[in-house]
Coordinates of C-alpha atoms (C1' of nucleotides) in Angstrom, one line a residue:
Chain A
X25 CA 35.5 -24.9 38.2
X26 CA 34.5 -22.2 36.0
X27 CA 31.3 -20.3 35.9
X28 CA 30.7 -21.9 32.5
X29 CA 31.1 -25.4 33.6
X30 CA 28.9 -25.1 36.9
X31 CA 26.4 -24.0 34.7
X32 CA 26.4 -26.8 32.6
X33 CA 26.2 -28.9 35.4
X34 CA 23.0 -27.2 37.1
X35 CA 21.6 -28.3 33.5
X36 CA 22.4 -31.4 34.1
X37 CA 25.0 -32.3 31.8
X38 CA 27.4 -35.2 32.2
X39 CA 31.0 -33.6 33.1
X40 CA 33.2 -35.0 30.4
X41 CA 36.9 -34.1 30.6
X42 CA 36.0 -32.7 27.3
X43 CA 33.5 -30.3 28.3
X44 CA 35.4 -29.2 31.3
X45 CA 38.6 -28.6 28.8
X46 CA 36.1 -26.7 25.8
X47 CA 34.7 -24.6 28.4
X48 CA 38.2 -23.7 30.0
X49 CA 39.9 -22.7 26.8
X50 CA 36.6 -20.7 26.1
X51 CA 36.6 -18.5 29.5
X52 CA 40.0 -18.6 29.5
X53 CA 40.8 -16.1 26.4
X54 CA 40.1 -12.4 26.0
X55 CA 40.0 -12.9 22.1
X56 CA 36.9 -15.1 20.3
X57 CA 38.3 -18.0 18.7
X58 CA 37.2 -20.3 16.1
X59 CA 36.2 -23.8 16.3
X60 CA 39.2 -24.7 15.4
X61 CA 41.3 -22.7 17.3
X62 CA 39.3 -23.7 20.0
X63 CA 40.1 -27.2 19.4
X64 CA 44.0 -26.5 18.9
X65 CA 43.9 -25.5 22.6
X66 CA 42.4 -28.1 23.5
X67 CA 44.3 -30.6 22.2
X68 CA 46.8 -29.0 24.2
X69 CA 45.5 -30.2 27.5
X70 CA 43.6 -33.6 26.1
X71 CA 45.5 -34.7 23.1
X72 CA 42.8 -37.0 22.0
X73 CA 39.9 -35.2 22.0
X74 CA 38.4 -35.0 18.6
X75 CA 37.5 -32.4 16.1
X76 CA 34.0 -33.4 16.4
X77 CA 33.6 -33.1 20.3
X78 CA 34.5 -29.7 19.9
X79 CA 32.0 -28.5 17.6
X80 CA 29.4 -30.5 18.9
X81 CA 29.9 -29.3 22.6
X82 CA 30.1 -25.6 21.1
X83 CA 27.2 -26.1 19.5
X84 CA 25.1 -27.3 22.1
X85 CA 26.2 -24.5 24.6
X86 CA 25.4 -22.2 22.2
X87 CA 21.9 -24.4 21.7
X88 CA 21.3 -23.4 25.6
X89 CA 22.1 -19.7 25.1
X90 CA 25.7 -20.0 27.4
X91 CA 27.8 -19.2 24.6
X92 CA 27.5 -17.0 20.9
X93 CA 28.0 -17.7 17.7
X94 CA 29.7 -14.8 15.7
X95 CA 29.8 -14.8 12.0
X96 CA 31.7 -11.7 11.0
X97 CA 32.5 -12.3 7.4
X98 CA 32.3 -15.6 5.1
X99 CA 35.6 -17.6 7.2
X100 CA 35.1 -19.5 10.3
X101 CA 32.6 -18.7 12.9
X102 CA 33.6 -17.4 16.3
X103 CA 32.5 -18.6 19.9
X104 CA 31.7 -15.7 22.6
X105 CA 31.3 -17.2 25.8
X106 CA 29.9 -13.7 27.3
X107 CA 26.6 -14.5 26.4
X108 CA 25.3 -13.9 29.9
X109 CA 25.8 -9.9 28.9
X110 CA 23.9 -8.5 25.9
X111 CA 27.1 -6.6 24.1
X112 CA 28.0 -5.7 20.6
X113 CA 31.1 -6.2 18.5
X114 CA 33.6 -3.6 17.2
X115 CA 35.5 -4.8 14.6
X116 CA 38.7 -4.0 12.7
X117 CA 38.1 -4.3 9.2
X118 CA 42.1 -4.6 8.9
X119 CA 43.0 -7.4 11.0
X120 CA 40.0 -8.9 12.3
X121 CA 40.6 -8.0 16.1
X122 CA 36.8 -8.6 17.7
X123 CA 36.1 -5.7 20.9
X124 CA 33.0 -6.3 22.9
X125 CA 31.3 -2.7 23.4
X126 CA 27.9 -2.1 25.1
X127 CA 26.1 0.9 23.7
X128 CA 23.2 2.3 24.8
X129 CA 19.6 1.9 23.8
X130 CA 17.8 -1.8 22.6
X131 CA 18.3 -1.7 19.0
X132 CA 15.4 -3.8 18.4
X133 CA 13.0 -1.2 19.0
X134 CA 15.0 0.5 16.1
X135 CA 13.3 -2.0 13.8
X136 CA 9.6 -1.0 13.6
X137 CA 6.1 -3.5 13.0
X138 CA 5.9 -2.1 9.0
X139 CA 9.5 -3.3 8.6
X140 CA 9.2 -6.7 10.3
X141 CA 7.4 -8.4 7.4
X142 CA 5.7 -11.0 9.3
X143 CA 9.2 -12.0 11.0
X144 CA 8.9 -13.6 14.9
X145 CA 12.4 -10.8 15.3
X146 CA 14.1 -12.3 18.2
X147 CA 17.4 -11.2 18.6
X148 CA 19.9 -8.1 16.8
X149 CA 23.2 -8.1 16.2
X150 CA 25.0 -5.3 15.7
X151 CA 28.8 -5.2 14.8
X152 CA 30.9 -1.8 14.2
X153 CA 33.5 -1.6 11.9
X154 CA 36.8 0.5 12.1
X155 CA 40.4 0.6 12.3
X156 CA 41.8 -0.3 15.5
X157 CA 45.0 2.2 16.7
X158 CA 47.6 0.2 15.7
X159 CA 46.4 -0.4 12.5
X160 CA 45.6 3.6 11.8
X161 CA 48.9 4.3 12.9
X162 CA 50.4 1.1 10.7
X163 CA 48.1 2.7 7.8
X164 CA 49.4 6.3 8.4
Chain B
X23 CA 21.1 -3.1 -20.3
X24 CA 20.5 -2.7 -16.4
X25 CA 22.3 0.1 -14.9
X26 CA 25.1 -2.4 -13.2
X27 CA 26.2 -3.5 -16.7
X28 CA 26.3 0.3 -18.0
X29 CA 28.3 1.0 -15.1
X30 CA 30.8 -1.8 -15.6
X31 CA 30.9 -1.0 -18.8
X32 CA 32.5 2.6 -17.9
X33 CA 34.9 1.3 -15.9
X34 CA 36.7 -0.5 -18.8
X35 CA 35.3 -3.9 -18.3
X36 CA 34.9 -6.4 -21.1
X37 CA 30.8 -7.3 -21.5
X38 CA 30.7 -10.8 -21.9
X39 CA 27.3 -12.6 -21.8
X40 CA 28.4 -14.5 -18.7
X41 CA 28.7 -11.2 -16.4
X42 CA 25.9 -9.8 -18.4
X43 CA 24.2 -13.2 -17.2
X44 CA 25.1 -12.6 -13.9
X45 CA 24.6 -8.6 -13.3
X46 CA 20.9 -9.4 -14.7
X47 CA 20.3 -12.2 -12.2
X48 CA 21.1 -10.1 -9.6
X49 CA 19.1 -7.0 -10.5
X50 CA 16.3 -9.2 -11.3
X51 CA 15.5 -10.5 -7.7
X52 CA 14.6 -9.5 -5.1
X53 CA 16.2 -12.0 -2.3
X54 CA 19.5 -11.8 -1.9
X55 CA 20.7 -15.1 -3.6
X56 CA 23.7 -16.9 -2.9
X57 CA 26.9 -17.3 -5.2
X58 CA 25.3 -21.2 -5.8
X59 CA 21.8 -19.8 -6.6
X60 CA 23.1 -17.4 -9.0
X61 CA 24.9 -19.6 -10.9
X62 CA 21.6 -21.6 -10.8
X63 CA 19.6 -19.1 -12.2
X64 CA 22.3 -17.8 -14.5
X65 CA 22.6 -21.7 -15.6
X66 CA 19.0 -21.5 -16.8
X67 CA 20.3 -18.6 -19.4
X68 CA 23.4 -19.5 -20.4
X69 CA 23.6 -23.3 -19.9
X70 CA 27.5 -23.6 -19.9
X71 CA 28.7 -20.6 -17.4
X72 CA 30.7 -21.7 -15.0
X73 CA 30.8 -22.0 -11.2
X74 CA 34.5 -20.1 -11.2
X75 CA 33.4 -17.8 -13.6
X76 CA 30.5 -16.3 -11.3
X77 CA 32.3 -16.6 -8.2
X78 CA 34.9 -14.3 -10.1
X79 CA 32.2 -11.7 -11.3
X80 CA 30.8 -11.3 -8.1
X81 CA 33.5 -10.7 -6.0
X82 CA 35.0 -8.4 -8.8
X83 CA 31.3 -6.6 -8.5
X84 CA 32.2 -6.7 -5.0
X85 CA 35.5 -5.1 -4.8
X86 CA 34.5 -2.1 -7.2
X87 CA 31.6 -1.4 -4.4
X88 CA 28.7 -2.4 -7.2
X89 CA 27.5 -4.4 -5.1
X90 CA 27.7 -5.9 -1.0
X91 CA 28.2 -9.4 0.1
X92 CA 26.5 -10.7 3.3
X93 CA 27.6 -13.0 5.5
X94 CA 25.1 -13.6 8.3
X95 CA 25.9 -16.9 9.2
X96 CA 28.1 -19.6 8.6
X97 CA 26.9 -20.7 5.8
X98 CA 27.3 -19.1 2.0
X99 CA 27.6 -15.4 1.6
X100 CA 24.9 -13.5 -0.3
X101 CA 25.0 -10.8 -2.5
X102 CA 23.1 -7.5 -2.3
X103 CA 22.9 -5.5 -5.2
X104 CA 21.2 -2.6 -3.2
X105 CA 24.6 -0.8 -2.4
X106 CA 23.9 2.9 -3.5
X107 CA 20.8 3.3 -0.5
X108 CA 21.5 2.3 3.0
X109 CA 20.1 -0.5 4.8
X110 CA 19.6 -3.3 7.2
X111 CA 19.2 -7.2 7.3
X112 CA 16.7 -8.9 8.2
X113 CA 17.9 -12.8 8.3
X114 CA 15.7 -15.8 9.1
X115 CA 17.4 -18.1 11.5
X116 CA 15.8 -21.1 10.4
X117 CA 16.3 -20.9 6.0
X118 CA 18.8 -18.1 5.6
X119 CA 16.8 -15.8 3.5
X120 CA 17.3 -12.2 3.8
X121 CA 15.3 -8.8 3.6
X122 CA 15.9 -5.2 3.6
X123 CA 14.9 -3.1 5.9
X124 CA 15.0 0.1 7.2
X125 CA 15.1 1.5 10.8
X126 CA 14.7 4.3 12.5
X127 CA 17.5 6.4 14.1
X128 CA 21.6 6.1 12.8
X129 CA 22.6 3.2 14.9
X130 CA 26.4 4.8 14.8
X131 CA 25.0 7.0 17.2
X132 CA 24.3 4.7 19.8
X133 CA 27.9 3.5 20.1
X134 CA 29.4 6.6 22.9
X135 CA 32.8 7.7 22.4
X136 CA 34.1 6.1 25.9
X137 CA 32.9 2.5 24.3
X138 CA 34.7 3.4 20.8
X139 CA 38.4 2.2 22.4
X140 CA 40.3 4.4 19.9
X141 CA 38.8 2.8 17.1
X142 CA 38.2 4.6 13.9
X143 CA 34.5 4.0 13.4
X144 CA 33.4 3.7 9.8
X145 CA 30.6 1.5 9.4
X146 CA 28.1 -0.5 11.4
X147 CA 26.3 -3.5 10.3
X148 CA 22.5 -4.3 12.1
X149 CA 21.0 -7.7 11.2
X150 CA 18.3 -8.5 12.7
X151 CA 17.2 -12.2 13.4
X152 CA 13.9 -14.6 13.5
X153 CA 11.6 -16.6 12.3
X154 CA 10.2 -16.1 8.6
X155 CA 7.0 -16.1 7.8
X156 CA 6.8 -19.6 6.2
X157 CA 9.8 -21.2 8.7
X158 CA 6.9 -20.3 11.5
X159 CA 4.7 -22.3 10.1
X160 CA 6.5 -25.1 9.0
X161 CA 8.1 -25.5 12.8
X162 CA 4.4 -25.0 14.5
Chain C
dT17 C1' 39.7 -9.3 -40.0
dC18 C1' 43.3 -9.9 -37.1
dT19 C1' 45.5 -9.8 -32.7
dT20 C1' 46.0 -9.9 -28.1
dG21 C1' 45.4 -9.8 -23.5
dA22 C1' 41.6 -10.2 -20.7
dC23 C1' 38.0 -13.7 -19.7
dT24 C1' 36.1 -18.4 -19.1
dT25 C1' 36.4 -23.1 -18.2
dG26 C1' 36.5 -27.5 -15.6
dG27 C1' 38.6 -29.9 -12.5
dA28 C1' 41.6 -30.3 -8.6
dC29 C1' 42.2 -28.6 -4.2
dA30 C1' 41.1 -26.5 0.5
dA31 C1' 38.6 -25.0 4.5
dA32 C1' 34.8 -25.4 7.5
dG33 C1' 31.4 -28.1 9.2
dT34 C1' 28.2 -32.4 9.5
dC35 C1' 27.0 -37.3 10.0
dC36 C1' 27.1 -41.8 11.8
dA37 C1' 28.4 -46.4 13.4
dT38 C1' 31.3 -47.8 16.9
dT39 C1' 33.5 -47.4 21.3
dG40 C1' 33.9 -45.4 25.9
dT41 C1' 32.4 -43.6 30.3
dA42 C1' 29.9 -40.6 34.1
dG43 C1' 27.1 -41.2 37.5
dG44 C1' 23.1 -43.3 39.4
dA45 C1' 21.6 -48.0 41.0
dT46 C1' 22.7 -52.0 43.7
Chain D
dA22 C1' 32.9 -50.8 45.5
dT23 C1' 31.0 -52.5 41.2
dC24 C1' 27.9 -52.7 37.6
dC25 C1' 24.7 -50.8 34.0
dT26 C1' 23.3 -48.1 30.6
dA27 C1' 22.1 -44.0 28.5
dC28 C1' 24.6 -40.4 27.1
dA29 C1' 29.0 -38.8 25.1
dA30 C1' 33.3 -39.2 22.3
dT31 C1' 35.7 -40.8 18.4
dG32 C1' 37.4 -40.7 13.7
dG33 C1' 36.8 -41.0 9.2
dA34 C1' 33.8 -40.3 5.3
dC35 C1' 31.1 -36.9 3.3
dT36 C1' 29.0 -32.2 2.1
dT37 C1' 29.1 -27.4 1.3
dT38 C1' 31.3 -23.4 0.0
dG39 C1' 34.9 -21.3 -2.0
dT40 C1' 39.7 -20.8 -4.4
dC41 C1' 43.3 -21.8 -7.8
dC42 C1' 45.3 -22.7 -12.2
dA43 C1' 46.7 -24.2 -16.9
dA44 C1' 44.7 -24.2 -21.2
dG45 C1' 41.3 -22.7 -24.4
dT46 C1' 38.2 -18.7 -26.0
dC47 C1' 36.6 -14.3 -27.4
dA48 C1' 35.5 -8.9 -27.1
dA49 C1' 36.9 -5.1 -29.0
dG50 C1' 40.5 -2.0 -30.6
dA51 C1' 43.9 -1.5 -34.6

DNA sequence: TCTTGACTTGGACAAAGTCCATTGTAGGAT
DNA sequence: ATCCTACAATGGACTTTGTCCAAGTCAAGA
């Protein structure tokens, strides 16, 4: 069982087959997928399971903090299930290809009281932006 | 004229009233409004613009670099007409509004050559995320 | 003032996500 | 082992956000 599920468990969540196949596809891809590709997968193992399942089980591991929810531009959002490791995203403005990077410093002490404006800040998310190699050589 | 009409204006385009609607909309506040809450506010100016016609003017304000669009979440882009002086976001998690702000430090810096992959670093985008003022209070 | 090609319009369409009444089932209780 | 029931899954309607296009309109140069 993976990492993911187990923790789910410890929460006390029921294990559904459709849990246990979300969380799989999730852990088991290098890349950050999309609810929908997330569900295409899925459908792979458990034909039936529903479009709904799938967001709603993203969204509540993301609710508990086990997964993230990237928004990189206006299309769909994108589930990172290495929440348990505060990272950052490097991003190819060409074709989209997500990185996670870990830089050094806590970029929320960048952000100082006079430029909080009353904001509770919880969180930052930082995302670089470049070509990737094979798309500076492609653009060469 | 605002200064984002005059420079439209050099670069050939036609000045109808609708962008003219639009460009003054956006100088004029000082959120960063949504595609829909322009075309609200431009609505209340020029009754019979269209939604088309300001999702075209924005994203052709977009392309020429007049002006940024933001996508912080999943939800509807918003448009920044602060592009000539650099900045940050600061996002409510609850209602979506954003802010500028302004950090200390260049947060490109923070990103070491070893975590950089080959990547061609260009850009990096910092939002930072909580509670509004008024979203605080309305959850206490 | 006339002409013309760029601009606008409104409605159909599409993608991403939410909602909800109904049906199914995991896992504790017996 | 089986039964209960609260929690979970389903699927289809609905909403939000955004795009596309054919037809009509108009800004600005000739």
């Amino acid at each position: 069982m993976s990492d993911l599920l187990e923790r789910l468990r410890e929460r006390g969540w029921r294990l559904t087959a459709q849990r246990r196949v979300v969380a799989e596809v999730l852990d088991g891809e290098h890349v950050h997928l999309t609810a929908d590709e997330v569900h295409a997968r899925a459908i792979e193992r458990l034909p039936e399971i529903s479009r709904a399942t799938v967001y709603n089980t993203l969204g509540e591991m993301v609710g508990i903090g086990e997964v993230i929810e990237v928004a990189t531009d206006g299309r769909a959002k994108r589930y990172d299930p290495n929440a348990h490791r505060p990272h950052q995203h490097l991003v190819c403005s060409r074709c989209g290809t997500i990185r996670d990077v870990h830089p050094h410093g806590d970029p929320l002490a960048s952000l100082p009281a006079e430029e909080r404006f009353g904001f509770a800040v919880a969180d930052v998310e930082v995302t670089y932006r470049g070509l990737c190699p094979d798309c500076a050589r492609a653009a060469a």
